[in-house]
Amino acid sequence: MKRFLAALAALLCAQSASADTLIDNVNGYTLDRSGSLVRFAALLVDEDGTVKQLILAKDKKPERPTYRVDGRGRTLIPGLVDAHGHIMRLGLQAVQLDLSDTTTLEEAQSRIAAYATANPTPRWIVGFGWNQEKWGLGRLPTAADIDAVAGDRPVWLERIDNHAGWASSAAMKEAGVGPGATAPEGGRIEKAGKQPSGIFVDAAMALIEKAVPPPLPRTSDQAFLRAQDILLASGLTTVEDMATSVQDWLVMRRAGDRGVLNVRIISYAAGNETALAVAGTGPSSWLYGNRLRMIGVKFYADGALGSRGAWLKQDYLDAPGQRGTPFHNDAELKNLMSRAAMDGFQVAVHAIGDAANRQVLDAIEELASTYSGDRRWRIEHAQIVDAADLPRFAHNGTIASMQPTHATSDWQMAEARLGPDRLGGAYAWATMLANHVPLAFGSDFPVESPNPFAGLAAAITRQDAQSQPPGGWLPGEKISLLQAFGAFTRGAAYAAFEETRLGTLERGRMADFLFIDRDIFAAGVTPQQIRGTQVLETWVGGRKVWQRK
Ligand SMILES: [Zn+2]
């Protein structure tokens, strides 16, 4: 009798626990553990948000699932993972004044006036995107041009290329910038007579930036939700957030506390202090039902190629005598990485130039003997690598965390900065894979669009949205769609120690998936079609969290 009751209880439990959802009638795709494409016809999702069963066309479907969703034959793929982005920067940009589509100064002025009226707080108005060339102005704009429409509000507007800022008179006053102001090295203050005109170039931008108050908590919360909406709409279900600040973390926590955190975030702290302040003595656990965790620390070995901040082994071709500068000497960088590794944090280091990549590879080689085991050292960007250093990525399982759209945005600049002879290891995705280097893809949003389908198209063509350059840039480094898709799913998941739960769809994995408007794996599909893919629905943990209107 006792045994019978126990069996009955088990049966009842099993039944009540099996509130399964059958995502039926889909054109489903996932990669398997070996990176091969698997097709399926339906997906059974457990009520805990994991995949219970992948149902192939030949399989028998469960007879009585608790819920059934009709996929209406649409294409279903795993949610994509961006291995390198900046969520709060994306969000703050999305709530700021955007002047990038203005065609005249007058249009920009009326946009500033409208934004000022619509946003009485915060007092400072911050924006970006202006371009006096596009306005046909024949001069740079001035503080007076803003004052005329924004009165005494402090206003700070970055140029489209981020290399100049345009301030109102009130902004200059609050920043303490007057007739006597001098530009720091690497910067320039435009003058109108003796007065600063309102335009601050490169390093001089900091003179105004230091006076811009940090965003209000309310603005940050709004910005986070805007970013989350953009990410889910782009088809990203997990994002690896690089250089998370304590403030950023608190905004994400507030979203989790309010129950509105839907995208999964794996965070890499902005330096050791931040990691210790947020997570203490090692990676945090997953919070809010596997939505947020801090796993590692992000460091910088150098700057970027555009501003010639990337640290090169040889002089810049277009700036003889310059090689960029390292952010740290060898010992300093090793100490920083060692401090993080000691506490069990994963280490991710930004390295763009070939000298910076060599410095990080050297540091990893040295530290790997002390911090043994599965460490998954990450190099972020790995854009310009000396061909001789490329195989070294594989030595300690170092992950190449790269962004395909950077290559298609940067190629002309990279050629100008380096010349044709030093591009042997530039944005070298195919070589990384050939060397068995774990490859993780992302976008570095908001520097590039977060749209991973643009990333997939860039990865397989080495061409931009206008199909430039013809044949693709350094076409030997093109990779296949399956390889690129792998780097945007299981590769990006592996880069954050999550390959057994994220990136693919199989029993026990998180039910993170998308419905998209076309079959990107169909025979004959073109890169342009892949680039144009629209996400219809985004599901995270077996729940629909975004739908195209
Ligand atoms: Zn970045």
PDB file of N, CA, C and O and ligand atoms in Angstrom, residues 84 86 89 242 298 300 381 444 447, ligand 1:
ATOM      1  N   HIS A  84      30.379  40.681 -27.202  1.00  0.00           N
ATOM      2  CA  HIS A  84      31.044  41.933 -26.800  1.00  0.00           C
ATOM      3  C   HIS A  84      30.159  43.125 -27.144  1.00  0.00           C
ATOM      4  O   HIS A  84      30.071  43.529 -28.295  1.00  0.00           O
ATOM      5  N   HIS A  86      28.043  46.903 -25.224  1.00  0.00           N
ATOM      6  CA  HIS A  86      27.988  47.861 -24.120  1.00  0.00           C
ATOM      7  C   HIS A  86      26.538  48.300 -23.957  1.00  0.00           C
ATOM      8  O   HIS A  86      26.070  49.210 -24.654  1.00  0.00           O
ATOM      9  N   ARG A  89      25.676  52.020 -22.786  1.00  0.00           N
ATOM     10  CA  ARG A  89      26.016  53.027 -23.812  1.00  0.00           C
ATOM     11  C   ARG A  89      25.001  52.980 -24.942  1.00  0.00           C
ATOM     12  O   ARG A  89      24.578  54.012 -25.467  1.00  0.00           O
ATOM     13  N   MET A 242      30.598  44.391 -21.744  1.00  0.00           N
ATOM     14  CA  MET A 242      32.021  44.633 -21.502  1.00  0.00           C
ATOM     15  C   MET A 242      32.245  45.925 -20.734  1.00  0.00           C
ATOM     16  O   MET A 242      31.685  46.959 -21.070  1.00  0.00           O
ATOM     17  N   LYS A 298      37.318  43.103 -17.412  1.00  0.00           N
ATOM     18  CA  LYS A 298      37.800  43.588 -18.700  1.00  0.00           C
ATOM     19  C   LYS A 298      38.919  44.594 -18.488  1.00  0.00           C
ATOM     20  O   LYS A 298      38.801  45.486 -17.652  1.00  0.00           O
ATOM     21  N   TYR A 300      42.231  46.895 -20.705  1.00  0.00           N
ATOM     22  CA  TYR A 300      42.609  47.464 -21.999  1.00  0.00           C
ATOM     23  C   TYR A 300      44.122  47.409 -22.166  1.00  0.00           C
ATOM     24  O   TYR A 300      44.845  47.911 -21.299  1.00  0.00           O
ATOM     25  N   HIS A 381      38.671  41.870 -29.619  1.00  0.00           N
ATOM     26  CA  HIS A 381      38.929  42.508 -30.924  1.00  0.00           C
ATOM     27  C   HIS A 381      40.012  41.766 -31.717  1.00  0.00           C
ATOM     28  O   HIS A 381      39.747  41.362 -32.823  1.00  0.00           O
ATOM     29  N   ASP A 444      30.289  44.825 -30.678  1.00  0.00           N
ATOM     30  CA  ASP A 444      30.792  46.027 -30.010  1.00  0.00           C
ATOM     31  C   ASP A 444      29.762  47.162 -30.052  1.00  0.00           C
ATOM     32  O   ASP A 444      30.126  48.326 -30.110  1.00  0.00           O
ATOM     33  N   VAL A 447      29.110  50.889 -30.960  1.00  0.00           N
ATOM     34  CA  VAL A 447      30.075  51.314 -31.979  1.00  0.00           C
ATOM     35  C   VAL A 447      29.593  50.846 -33.357  1.00  0.00           C
ATOM     36  O   VAL A 447      29.667  51.561 -34.351  1.00  0.00           O
TER      37      VAL A 447
HETATM   38 ZN    ZN B   1      33.898  47.514 -26.812  1.00  0.00          ZN
END
